Short mmCIF file of C-alpha atoms and ligand atoms in Angstrom, two decimals:
data_model
loop_
_atom_site.label_atom_id
_atom_site.label_comp_id
_atom_site.label_asym_id
_atom_site.label_seq_id
_atom_site.Cartn_x
_atom_site.Cartn_y
_atom_site.Cartn_z
CA MET A 53 0.02 0.03 0.01
CA LYS A 54 1.33 3.47 -0.87
CA ARG A 55 1.76 5.99 1.84
CA ARG A 56 0.13 9.38 1.43
CA HIS A 57 1.59 12.52 2.84
CA GLN A 58 -0.87 15.40 3.25
CA THR A 59 1.76 17.97 3.94
CA PRO A 60 3.91 18.81 0.95
CA ARG A 61 7.60 18.56 1.78
CA GLY A 62 9.89 21.57 1.49
CA ARG A 63 7.05 24.03 1.83
CA ARG A 64 8.50 27.45 2.34
CA ASN A 65 7.61 30.42 4.58
CA VAL A 66 5.86 28.28 7.09
CA ASP A 67 5.18 30.09 10.37
CA PRO A 68 7.62 28.44 12.82
CA LYS A 69 4.85 28.21 15.38
CA LYS A 70 2.98 25.97 12.93
CA ARG A 71 5.63 23.18 12.90
CA PHE A 72 4.57 20.08 14.80
CA TYR A 73 7.11 17.30 15.58
CA ILE A 74 5.54 14.13 17.07
CA THR A 75 7.20 10.84 17.99
CA THR A 76 6.12 7.50 19.38
CA ALA A 77 8.09 5.16 21.49
CA ILE A 78 10.41 3.08 19.21
CA ASP A 79 9.34 -0.54 19.33
CA TYR A 80 11.61 -3.18 20.76
CA ALA A 81 12.84 -5.58 18.06
CA ASN A 82 12.29 -8.85 19.88
CA GLY A 83 9.01 -10.04 18.44
CA SER A 84 6.18 -9.33 15.93
CA PRO A 85 3.91 -6.25 16.09
CA HIS A 86 0.87 -6.77 18.09
CA LEU A 87 -2.27 -4.78 18.95
CA GLY A 88 -0.52 -3.06 21.85
CA HIS A 89 2.04 -1.57 19.40
CA ALA A 90 -0.76 -0.73 16.92
CA VAL A 91 -2.90 1.29 19.42
CA GLU A 92 0.13 3.63 20.11
CA LYS A 93 1.01 4.08 16.39
CA ILE A 94 -2.61 4.69 15.41
CA GLY A 95 -3.23 7.24 18.14
CA ALA A 96 -0.07 9.14 17.29
CA ASP A 97 -0.99 8.94 13.56
CA VAL A 98 -4.40 10.41 14.30
CA MET A 99 -2.66 13.33 16.12
CA ALA A 100 -0.27 13.80 13.24
CA ARG A 101 -3.06 13.75 10.64
CA TYR A 102 -5.18 16.13 12.77
CA HIS A 103 -2.34 18.65 12.91
CA ARG A 104 -1.84 18.36 9.13
CA ARG A 105 -5.59 19.01 8.66
CA LYS A 106 -5.02 22.23 10.65
CA GLY A 107 -2.46 23.20 7.99
CA GLU A 108 0.59 22.66 10.23
CA GLN A 109 3.95 21.37 9.00
CA VAL A 110 4.04 18.00 10.70
CA HIS A 111 7.09 15.72 11.17
CA PHE A 112 6.01 12.30 12.48
CA VAL A 113 8.75 9.81 13.43
CA ILE A 114 8.48 6.18 14.60
CA GLY A 115 10.99 3.44 14.59
CA MET A 116 12.68 0.45 16.22
CA ASP A 117 14.80 -0.05 19.30
CA GLU A 118 17.17 -2.72 18.08
CA HIS A 119 19.80 -3.15 20.88
CA GLY A 120 19.80 -4.85 24.15
CA LEU A 121 20.02 -8.35 25.79
CA LYS A 122 16.63 -9.60 24.71
CA VAL A 123 17.34 -8.86 20.99
CA LEU A 124 20.54 -10.76 21.27
CA GLN A 125 18.80 -13.69 22.89
CA SER A 126 16.01 -13.73 20.28
CA ALA A 127 18.64 -13.71 17.50
CA GLU A 128 20.52 -16.51 19.03
CA ALA A 129 17.34 -18.53 19.57
CA ALA A 130 16.49 -18.02 15.87
CA GLY A 131 20.12 -18.99 14.84
CA VAL A 132 20.78 -15.69 13.00
CA SER A 133 23.01 -12.71 13.50
CA PRO A 134 21.55 -9.88 15.58
CA GLN A 135 21.62 -7.56 12.57
CA ALA A 136 19.76 -10.11 10.40
CA TRP A 137 17.24 -10.56 13.18
CA VAL A 138 16.55 -6.82 13.57
CA ASP A 139 16.39 -6.34 9.77
CA GLY A 140 13.61 -9.00 9.68
CA VAL A 141 11.68 -7.55 12.55
CA ALA A 142 11.88 -4.03 11.23
CA HIS A 143 10.51 -5.19 7.95
CA GLU A 144 7.59 -6.89 9.62
CA PHE A 145 6.78 -3.70 11.60
CA THR A 146 6.92 -1.40 8.58
CA GLU A 147 4.69 -3.73 6.60
CA ALA A 148 2.06 -3.65 9.37
CA TRP A 149 2.29 0.15 9.55
CA ASP A 150 1.79 0.42 5.81
CA VAL A 151 -1.40 -1.70 6.00
CA LEU A 152 -2.68 0.48 8.89
CA SER A 153 -1.97 3.69 6.92
CA ILE A 154 0.51 5.08 9.51
CA SER A 155 1.65 8.26 7.87
CA HIS A 156 5.12 8.57 9.45
CA ASP A 157 7.71 10.78 7.68
CA ASP A 158 10.66 8.84 9.05
CA PHE A 159 11.47 5.48 10.52
CA ILE A 160 14.55 5.47 12.65
CA ARG A 161 16.39 2.34 13.71
CA THR A 162 18.90 2.51 16.50
CA THR A 163 21.35 0.32 14.53
CA GLU A 164 21.74 3.07 11.95
CA ASP A 165 24.99 5.10 11.69
CA ARG A 166 23.09 8.40 11.99
CA HIS A 167 21.87 7.27 15.36
CA HIS A 168 25.22 5.90 16.70
CA ARG A 169 26.94 9.21 15.94
CA GLY A 170 24.27 11.24 17.76
CA VAL A 171 24.32 9.03 20.88
CA GLN A 172 27.99 9.27 21.21
CA GLU A 173 27.90 13.04 20.80
CA LEU A 174 25.24 13.36 23.44
CA ILE A 175 27.35 11.37 25.83
CA LYS A 176 30.32 13.63 25.15
CA ARG A 177 28.27 16.66 25.99
CA ILE A 178 26.98 15.09 29.20
CA GLU A 179 30.54 14.17 30.10
CA ALA A 180 31.75 17.73 29.35
CA ASN A 181 29.15 18.93 31.89
CA GLY A 182 30.71 16.74 34.58
CA ASP A 183 27.81 14.41 34.97
CA LEU A 184 29.57 11.05 34.24
CA TYR A 185 31.76 9.04 36.55
CA GLN A 186 32.92 5.37 36.85
CA GLY A 187 31.71 3.06 39.66
CA THR A 188 30.54 -0.40 40.47
CA TYR A 189 26.99 -1.15 40.14
CA SER A 190 25.02 -4.04 41.63
CA GLY A 191 21.34 -4.65 41.75
CA TYR A 192 18.26 -6.48 40.60
CA TYR A 193 17.92 -6.31 36.88
CA CYS A 194 14.75 -7.06 34.84
CA VAL A 195 15.60 -8.21 31.35
CA GLY A 196 11.96 -7.43 30.33
CA CYS A 197 12.44 -3.73 31.28
CA GLU A 198 16.18 -3.70 30.46
CA GLY A 199 16.50 -1.88 33.69
CA TYR A 200 17.73 -2.22 37.29
CA LYS A 201 14.98 -2.25 39.93
CA THR A 202 15.13 -0.91 43.38
CA GLU A 203 13.71 -3.05 46.24
CA ASP A 204 10.50 -1.06 46.32
CA GLU A 205 9.91 -1.46 42.61
CA LEU A 206 9.76 -5.24 42.88
CA ALA A 207 6.71 -7.36 43.74
CA ARG A 208 7.34 -9.89 46.53
CA GLU A 209 5.00 -12.74 47.42
CA GLU A 210 5.51 -14.84 50.57
CA GLY A 211 8.00 -17.61 49.93
CA LYS A 212 8.60 -16.70 46.28
CA GLU A 213 11.37 -14.98 44.32
CA ALA A 214 11.02 -11.21 43.84
CA ARG A 215 9.49 -10.31 40.47
CA CYS A 216 9.14 -7.30 38.25
CA PRO A 217 5.42 -6.24 38.46
CA VAL A 218 5.40 -5.50 34.63
CA HIS A 219 7.17 -8.84 33.82
CA PRO A 220 6.08 -11.39 36.41
CA SER A 221 6.99 -14.30 34.16
CA LEU A 222 10.65 -13.34 34.00
CA GLU A 223 13.25 -14.10 36.62
CA ILE A 224 14.87 -11.11 38.26
CA GLN A 225 18.72 -11.30 38.04
CA TRP A 226 21.26 -9.96 40.42
CA MET A 227 23.92 -8.17 38.43
CA GLU A 228 27.26 -6.51 39.38
CA GLU A 229 29.46 -4.58 36.96
CA GLU A 230 31.91 -1.71 36.50
CA ASN A 231 29.96 1.03 34.80
CA TRP A 232 29.65 4.62 33.81
CA PHE A 233 27.17 6.46 36.02
CA PHE A 234 25.04 9.50 35.30
CA ARG A 235 24.60 11.97 38.07
CA LEU A 236 20.81 11.85 38.01
CA SER A 237 20.61 12.78 41.71
CA ALA A 238 21.77 16.31 40.72
CA TYR A 239 18.61 16.74 38.62
CA THR A 240 15.94 16.13 41.30
CA GLU A 241 15.53 19.91 42.01
CA PRO A 242 15.78 21.03 38.31
CA LEU A 243 13.12 18.48 37.38
CA LEU A 244 10.75 19.45 40.19
CA GLN A 245 11.23 23.03 39.03
CA LEU A 246 10.39 21.99 35.49
CA LEU A 247 7.15 20.43 36.52
CA LYS A 248 6.27 23.52 38.54
CA GLU A 249 6.95 25.88 35.70
CA ARG A 250 5.58 23.58 32.96
CA PRO A 251 3.01 21.22 34.38
CA GLU A 252 1.84 20.48 30.80
CA PHE A 253 5.18 18.72 30.22
CA ILE A 254 3.46 15.49 31.36
CA GLN A 255 -0.05 14.69 30.20
CA PRO A 256 -2.56 13.50 31.21
CA GLU A 257 -2.45 14.94 34.65
CA ALA A 258 -2.60 11.59 36.54
CA ARG A 259 0.79 10.85 35.13
CA LEU A 260 2.21 14.17 36.23
CA ASN A 261 1.32 13.44 39.83
CA GLU A 262 3.07 10.00 39.71
CA ILE A 263 6.27 11.55 38.38
CA ARG A 264 6.15 14.37 40.92
CA LYS A 265 5.91 11.81 43.75
CA VAL A 266 8.97 9.96 42.43
CA LEU A 267 10.96 13.20 42.32
CA GLU A 268 9.85 14.25 45.85
CA GLY A 269 11.28 10.89 47.03
CA GLY A 270 14.67 11.98 45.53
CA LEU A 271 16.72 10.48 42.74
CA GLU A 272 19.69 8.18 42.72
CA ASP A 273 22.42 8.17 40.16
CA ILE A 274 22.00 5.66 37.36
CA SER A 275 24.33 3.42 35.50
CA VAL A 276 24.36 4.27 31.81
CA SER A 277 26.82 1.78 30.36
CA ARG A 278 26.94 -1.98 30.24
CA SER A 279 29.93 -4.27 30.03
CA ARG A 280 29.93 -7.83 28.69
CA LEU A 281 27.11 -7.03 26.18
CA PRO A 282 28.32 -7.12 22.56
CA TRP A 283 25.22 -5.63 20.93
CA GLY A 284 24.77 -1.89 21.32
CA VAL A 285 26.30 1.62 20.67
CA PRO A 286 29.95 1.50 21.74
CA TRP A 287 30.76 3.92 24.70
CA PRO A 288 32.88 6.82 23.38
CA ASN A 289 36.59 6.07 24.16
CA ASP A 290 35.77 2.98 26.24
CA PRO A 291 35.19 0.02 23.86
CA ASP A 292 34.64 -2.46 26.73
CA HIS A 293 31.27 -0.77 27.36
CA ILE A 294 28.19 -0.16 25.37
CA VAL A 295 25.53 2.53 26.03
CA TYR A 296 22.69 1.60 28.34
CA VAL A 297 19.72 0.82 26.17
CA TRP A 298 17.43 3.61 27.44
CA LEU A 299 20.11 6.28 26.92
CA ASP A 300 20.56 4.83 23.45
CA ALA A 301 16.88 4.51 22.68
CA LEU A 302 15.65 7.90 23.94
CA THR A 303 18.24 9.69 21.83
CA ASN A 304 16.48 8.60 18.70
CA TYR A 305 14.12 11.55 19.09
CA LEU A 306 17.21 13.75 18.45
CA THR A 307 19.09 11.68 15.91
CA ALA A 308 16.00 11.27 13.74
CA VAL A 309 16.02 15.04 13.07
CA GLY A 310 19.80 15.23 12.45
CA PHE A 311 21.40 15.69 15.85
CA PRO A 312 24.30 16.56 16.34
CA HIS A 313 24.19 18.53 13.13
CA GLU A 314 22.85 22.03 14.00
CA SER A 315 20.01 21.59 11.53
CA PHE A 316 18.23 19.41 14.15
CA LYS A 317 17.07 22.64 15.74
CA GLU A 318 14.81 23.29 12.72
CA THR A 319 12.60 20.46 13.97
CA TRP A 320 13.53 20.07 17.60
CA PRO A 321 12.14 20.40 20.25
CA ALA A 322 9.50 17.74 19.84
CA ASP A 323 5.92 18.94 20.41
CA VAL A 324 4.92 15.63 21.84
CA HIS A 325 6.43 12.21 22.64
CA VAL A 326 3.60 9.71 22.57
CA ILE A 327 4.46 6.79 24.92
CA GLY A 328 2.81 4.14 27.09
CA LYS A 329 2.25 4.92 30.76
CA ASP A 330 4.64 2.22 31.81
CA ILE A 331 7.66 4.16 30.49
CA THR A 332 6.92 7.70 31.94
CA ARG A 333 9.88 7.37 34.32
CA PHE A 334 12.34 7.08 31.44
CA HIS A 335 10.70 9.79 29.40
CA CYS A 336 9.80 12.28 32.15
CA ILE A 337 12.88 11.94 34.44
CA TYR A 338 15.84 10.37 32.66
CA TRP A 339 15.25 12.02 29.23
CA PRO A 340 14.85 15.63 30.43
CA ALA A 341 17.83 15.10 32.85
CA PHE A 342 20.09 13.82 29.99
CA LEU A 343 18.99 16.81 27.86
CA MET A 344 19.49 19.41 30.60
CA SER A 345 23.01 17.96 31.23
CA ALA A 346 23.85 18.10 27.49
CA GLY A 347 22.49 21.56 27.16
CA VAL A 348 19.75 20.55 24.65
CA GLU A 349 16.29 22.12 24.77
CA LEU A 350 13.55 19.81 26.29
CA PRO A 351 10.58 18.40 24.40
CA LYS A 352 7.32 20.37 24.98
CA THR A 353 5.14 17.50 26.24
CA VAL A 354 5.10 13.83 26.89
CA TRP A 355 1.69 12.18 26.36
CA ALA A 356 1.35 8.85 28.21
CA HIS A 357 -1.56 6.81 26.88
CA GLY A 358 -3.00 3.97 29.00
CA PHE A 359 -3.08 0.21 28.67
CA VAL A 360 -5.37 -1.76 26.47
CA THR A 361 -6.60 -5.08 27.81
CA TYR A 362 -7.92 -8.14 26.11
CA GLY A 363 -9.56 -10.70 28.29
CA GLY A 364 -8.37 -8.83 31.37
CA ARG A 365 -4.63 -8.90 30.26
CA LYS A 366 -2.56 -6.02 29.01
CA LEU A 367 -1.84 -6.41 25.26
CA SER A 368 1.71 -7.59 24.95
CA LYS A 369 3.73 -10.16 23.20
CA SER A 370 2.09 -13.05 25.03
CA ALA A 371 -1.38 -11.58 25.32
CA GLY A 372 -1.25 -10.72 21.58
CA VAL A 373 -1.71 -14.38 20.88
CA ALA A 374 -5.27 -14.13 22.04
CA PHE A 375 -6.16 -11.57 19.32
CA GLU A 376 -3.37 -11.23 16.79
CA LEU A 377 -2.84 -8.03 14.82
CA PRO A 378 -3.33 -9.60 11.34
CA GLU A 379 -6.62 -11.14 12.39
CA ALA A 380 -7.77 -7.87 13.92
CA ILE A 381 -6.95 -6.03 10.69
CA GLU A 382 -8.58 -8.59 8.50
CA ARG A 383 -11.82 -8.70 10.53
CA HIS A 384 -13.32 -5.45 9.14
CA GLY A 385 -10.50 -3.78 7.35
CA PRO A 386 -7.65 -1.48 8.63
CA ASP A 387 -9.76 1.70 8.92
CA ALA A 388 -12.37 -0.08 10.97
CA LEU A 389 -9.66 -1.31 13.37
CA ARG A 390 -8.29 2.18 13.72
CA TYR A 391 -11.80 3.50 14.41
CA TYR A 392 -12.59 0.79 16.92
CA LEU A 393 -9.42 1.06 18.94
CA LEU A 394 -9.72 4.77 19.40
CA ARG A 395 -13.45 4.78 19.87
CA GLU A 396 -13.32 2.18 22.56
CA VAL A 397 -10.10 3.04 24.39
CA PRO A 398 -9.92 6.57 25.91
CA TRP A 399 -6.59 8.08 24.70
CA ASN A 400 -6.06 9.48 28.20
CA GLY A 401 -6.84 6.20 30.08
CA ASP A 402 -7.10 2.49 30.00
CA GLY A 403 -9.66 0.43 27.99
CA ALA A 404 -10.64 -3.10 27.07
CA ILE A 405 -11.33 -4.57 23.64
CA THR A 406 -13.09 -7.78 22.56
CA ARG A 407 -13.85 -9.31 19.22
CA GLU A 408 -17.65 -9.13 20.07
CA LEU A 409 -17.52 -5.42 20.85
CA PHE A 410 -15.45 -4.76 17.73
CA ASP A 411 -18.20 -6.49 15.64
CA GLU A 412 -20.90 -4.56 17.38
CA ARG A 413 -19.21 -1.23 16.92
CA TYR A 414 -18.53 -2.01 13.26
CA THR A 415 -22.18 -2.84 12.64
CA SER A 416 -23.81 -0.08 14.71
CA ASP A 417 -21.50 2.81 14.06
CA LEU A 418 -19.90 2.20 10.59
CA ALA A 419 -22.23 -0.08 8.63
CA ASN A 420 -25.43 1.35 10.09
CA ASP A 421 -25.02 4.96 11.30
CA LEU A 422 -22.34 6.30 8.95
CA GLY A 423 -22.84 3.77 6.12
CA ASN A 424 -26.56 4.39 5.96
CA LEU A 425 -26.22 8.16 6.01
CA VAL A 426 -23.74 8.08 3.16
CA ASN A 427 -25.85 5.68 1.16
CA ARG A 428 -29.15 7.45 1.67
CA ALA A 429 -27.80 10.94 1.06
CA LEU A 430 -25.93 10.09 -2.13
CA THR A 431 -28.75 7.88 -3.45
CA MET A 432 -31.25 10.76 -3.01
CA VAL A 433 -28.97 13.25 -4.76
CA GLU A 434 -28.61 10.87 -7.67
CA LYS A 435 -32.32 9.98 -7.73
CA TYR A 436 -33.86 13.45 -7.24
CA ARG A 437 -31.23 15.80 -8.71
CA GLY A 438 -29.34 13.63 -11.27
CA GLY A 439 -26.24 13.40 -9.03
CA GLY A 440 -25.65 17.17 -8.84
CA ILE A 441 -25.47 18.81 -5.35
CA PRO A 442 -28.18 21.60 -5.32
CA ALA A 443 -27.34 25.20 -4.54
CA ALA A 444 -29.00 25.85 -1.14
CA GLU A 445 -28.26 25.48 2.55
CA SER A 446 -30.45 24.77 5.42
CA ARG A 447 -29.69 26.42 8.67
CA SER A 448 -30.47 23.68 11.17
CA LEU A 449 -27.83 21.17 10.11
CA ASP A 450 -25.35 24.02 9.24
CA GLU A 451 -25.26 25.05 12.86
CA ALA A 452 -24.67 21.49 13.90
CA CYS A 453 -21.73 21.30 11.50
CA HIS A 454 -20.18 24.50 12.90
CA TYR A 455 -20.70 23.28 16.45
CA ALA A 456 -19.18 19.85 15.61
CA VAL A 457 -16.01 21.44 14.19
CA GLN A 458 -15.57 23.71 17.16
CA ARG A 459 -16.12 20.98 19.76
CA TYR A 460 -13.91 18.56 17.74
CA GLU A 461 -11.00 21.04 17.77
CA GLU A 462 -11.36 21.57 21.47
CA VAL A 463 -11.24 17.93 22.35
CA MET A 464 -8.57 16.97 19.77
CA ASP A 465 -6.33 19.85 21.01
CA ALA A 466 -6.79 18.34 24.43
CA GLY A 467 -5.62 14.89 23.15
CA LEU A 468 -9.08 13.38 23.86
CA LEU A 469 -9.20 11.43 20.51
CA HIS A 470 -12.12 9.21 21.57
CA GLN A 471 -14.17 12.31 22.08
CA GLY A 472 -13.08 13.55 18.62
CA ILE A 473 -14.76 10.46 17.18
CA ALA A 474 -17.82 10.80 19.45
CA THR A 475 -18.29 14.39 18.23
CA ALA A 476 -18.13 13.34 14.51
CA MET A 477 -20.59 10.54 15.16
CA GLU A 478 -22.97 12.89 16.95
CA LEU A 479 -23.14 14.89 13.77
CA VAL A 480 -23.82 11.66 11.87
CA SER A 481 -26.73 10.90 14.11
CA LEU A 482 -28.13 14.37 13.80
CA ALA A 483 -27.98 14.15 10.03
CA ASN A 484 -29.74 10.74 10.15
CA GLY A 485 -32.47 12.31 12.32
CA PHE A 486 -32.65 15.26 9.89
CA ILE A 487 -33.40 12.84 7.02
CA GLU A 488 -36.24 11.34 9.02
CA ARG A 489 -37.73 14.75 9.86
CA GLN A 490 -37.36 16.25 6.42
CA ALA A 491 -38.66 13.09 4.65
CA PRO A 492 -37.16 13.93 1.24
CA TRP A 493 -39.20 11.11 -0.38
CA THR A 494 -42.36 13.04 0.51
CA LEU A 495 -40.91 16.47 -0.57
CA ALA A 496 -40.01 14.85 -3.85
CA LYS A 497 -43.66 13.99 -4.53
CA ASP A 498 -44.92 17.49 -3.58
CA PRO A 499 -45.01 19.84 -6.57
CA ALA A 500 -44.04 22.73 -4.30
CA GLY A 501 -41.44 20.82 -2.34
CA GLY A 502 -38.50 21.62 -4.73
CA PRO A 503 -36.79 24.36 -2.73
CA GLU A 504 -37.07 22.51 0.51
CA LEU A 505 -35.71 19.28 -1.14
CA ASP A 506 -32.77 21.34 -2.52
CA ALA A 507 -32.03 22.65 0.87
CA THR A 508 -32.32 19.24 2.50
CA LEU A 509 -29.97 17.61 0.03
CA ALA A 510 -27.44 20.51 0.17
CA SER A 511 -27.43 20.29 3.98
CA LEU A 512 -26.77 16.51 3.84
CA ALA A 513 -23.88 16.95 1.44
CA ARG A 514 -22.40 19.50 3.81
CA ALA A 515 -22.82 17.31 6.80
CA LEU A 516 -21.31 14.34 5.02
CA LEU A 517 -18.26 16.43 4.02
CA VAL A 518 -17.82 17.85 7.63
CA ALA A 519 -18.15 14.28 9.09
CA ALA A 520 -15.71 12.88 6.53
CA THR A 521 -13.24 15.59 7.42
CA LEU A 522 -13.55 15.11 11.12
CA LEU A 523 -13.15 11.33 10.76
CA HIS A 524 -10.40 11.42 8.16
CA PRO A 525 -7.57 11.24 10.76
CA PHE A 526 -9.17 8.05 12.13
CA MET A 527 -10.13 6.40 8.83
CA PRO A 528 -7.91 7.98 6.22
CA GLU A 529 -8.61 5.57 3.39
CA ARG A 530 -12.43 5.32 3.77
CA MET A 531 -12.95 9.03 4.35
CA ALA A 532 -10.75 9.96 1.39
CA GLU A 533 -13.06 7.77 -0.65
CA LEU A 534 -16.11 9.41 0.80
CA THR A 535 -14.85 12.94 -0.18
CA ARG A 536 -14.22 11.53 -3.68
CA ARG A 537 -17.76 10.35 -3.90
CA LEU A 538 -18.84 13.86 -2.96
CA GLY A 539 -17.07 15.07 -6.12
CA LEU A 540 -13.96 16.54 -4.43
CA SER A 541 -10.39 15.70 -5.41
CA GLY A 542 -8.96 15.84 -1.89
CA VAL A 543 -9.80 15.99 1.78
CA PRO A 544 -10.35 19.62 2.88
CA THR A 545 -9.03 21.33 6.02
CA LEU A 546 -11.54 21.80 8.81
CA GLU A 547 -12.13 25.40 7.81
CA GLU A 548 -12.61 24.44 4.16
CA ALA A 549 -15.09 21.66 5.12
CA LEU A 550 -17.44 24.31 6.41
CA GLU A 551 -16.99 26.78 3.56
CA LEU A 552 -16.13 24.96 0.33
CA LYS A 553 -18.79 25.49 -2.32
CA LEU A 554 -20.45 22.15 -2.96
CA ALA A 555 -23.28 23.24 -5.34
CA GLY A 556 -22.79 21.68 -8.76
CA LEU A 557 -20.42 18.90 -7.66
CA THR A 558 -21.45 15.48 -8.97
CA VAL A 559 -21.80 12.76 -6.41
CA THR A 560 -21.19 8.97 -6.94
CA ARG A 561 -23.00 6.56 -4.76
CA GLY A 562 -20.67 3.55 -5.22
CA GLU A 563 -20.57 0.33 -3.26
CA PRO A 564 -21.17 0.50 0.50
CA LEU A 565 -18.18 2.11 2.32
CA PHE A 566 -18.62 -0.33 5.20
CA PRO A 567 -20.21 -3.53 3.99
CA ARG A 568 -22.33 -5.53 6.33
CA PRO A 569 -20.12 -8.02 7.95
CA ASP A 570 -20.37 -11.73 7.56
CA LEU A 571 -19.83 -12.06 11.27
CA ARG A 572 -17.57 -14.85 12.38
CA SER A 573 -18.25 -16.72 15.56
CA PRO A 574 -15.93 -15.40 18.21
ZN1 LIG B 106 10.25 -5.64 34.02
#
């Protein structure tokens, strides 16, 4: 599938305020993409597309985190070199993102040269600031998190070994090594100050409070190099060590836009890092501390979305088996999956998904509400006006359209994507009710009903265009098709959707946008 970019590259004279740099967490290359990965990419893609619809110059980066012990172990288990292993995984991920219409502008991999150079330069700057020293590290290490755990971060059950609460199936290891340390403790106060001055740095607010609590408890220095691990970015001037995976991975946000070349400042700072709420500590404590130390500007916000559960379990490599990504895509098509995941799971909290609920949502929202509106409106324009949208407007639905756009912008700017969908679908409902009230089939029989019928059909065409524009970030392929059926060559901006002249455009009814499903038994 070809990728479409709404924002022309190299556009000149763009207001610097209108740039929008958005990233997601880079995915760990130790398995196949699952629904948990997909939710994050789709949500970030909707944000990127929404900002493009507002006319901003968006730069959207995703990628792969390809170093670390687990990758090495997976490669060994598969009997291939680590590079061959990560090449294969990266290919699998990019294919999935293409099918799901993820509109990223760049895909960064931490095994790339451009990344290695940037990581080493960032470390040199941190060292120049006096924040690195050598020491011995020992502690509990979770291979799942690729991180050391303090006692209070571990779950202990009577008579059992300590476990990582995020990875209860993995054994916790006691590790001891000579390492480079980062003086994180020196950043407790600057970070508290940051959250005081810029509380919007962490969103939603619940996550801000968690991080503030951690900071108020004080920070300890962290080890940022690893010995004995042959798969990673070499530590500058100390080839026995490689860079700790989180310092390596986080730096992708900089290296993807050219760091250390000065041109990175044309795109940096990021407007938002979209991440899962389980990695806020790394993004809201480690990352800003590294950047402060290196004298690099901080990102504007970190958005931590919640967990999606299936059958009561967080979607992950193992839980993915219960509802695999390819099956979920195939069930009702990629756009329907995008719609369902963001309709059902609040972007600022947790949510649960099931096959049954997916089928229900598809049928009620897409095949019935939206599908029927499209079908009825376009059929009537063809039947009563030979396919030409009449020149008239009706006030009642027009106000609903204006209100929907205004409300949509409010909730989308606040990151409440699920409410963005709800707002668009309310307009769809109103338009369906409007058809019932206006009864165009009766107006068509009334010799004096012509002007009212024109107004009704014109209003419906307008409502369809506005709904298609609002839903386009969520269902880019189907909604682009809908605007084509309204006789337009491209999807308009929000402003244009309200004002574009539609009279005289020729509509095409076509096949149902959302065919009724041949529902499979769950
Ligand atoms: Zn863990």
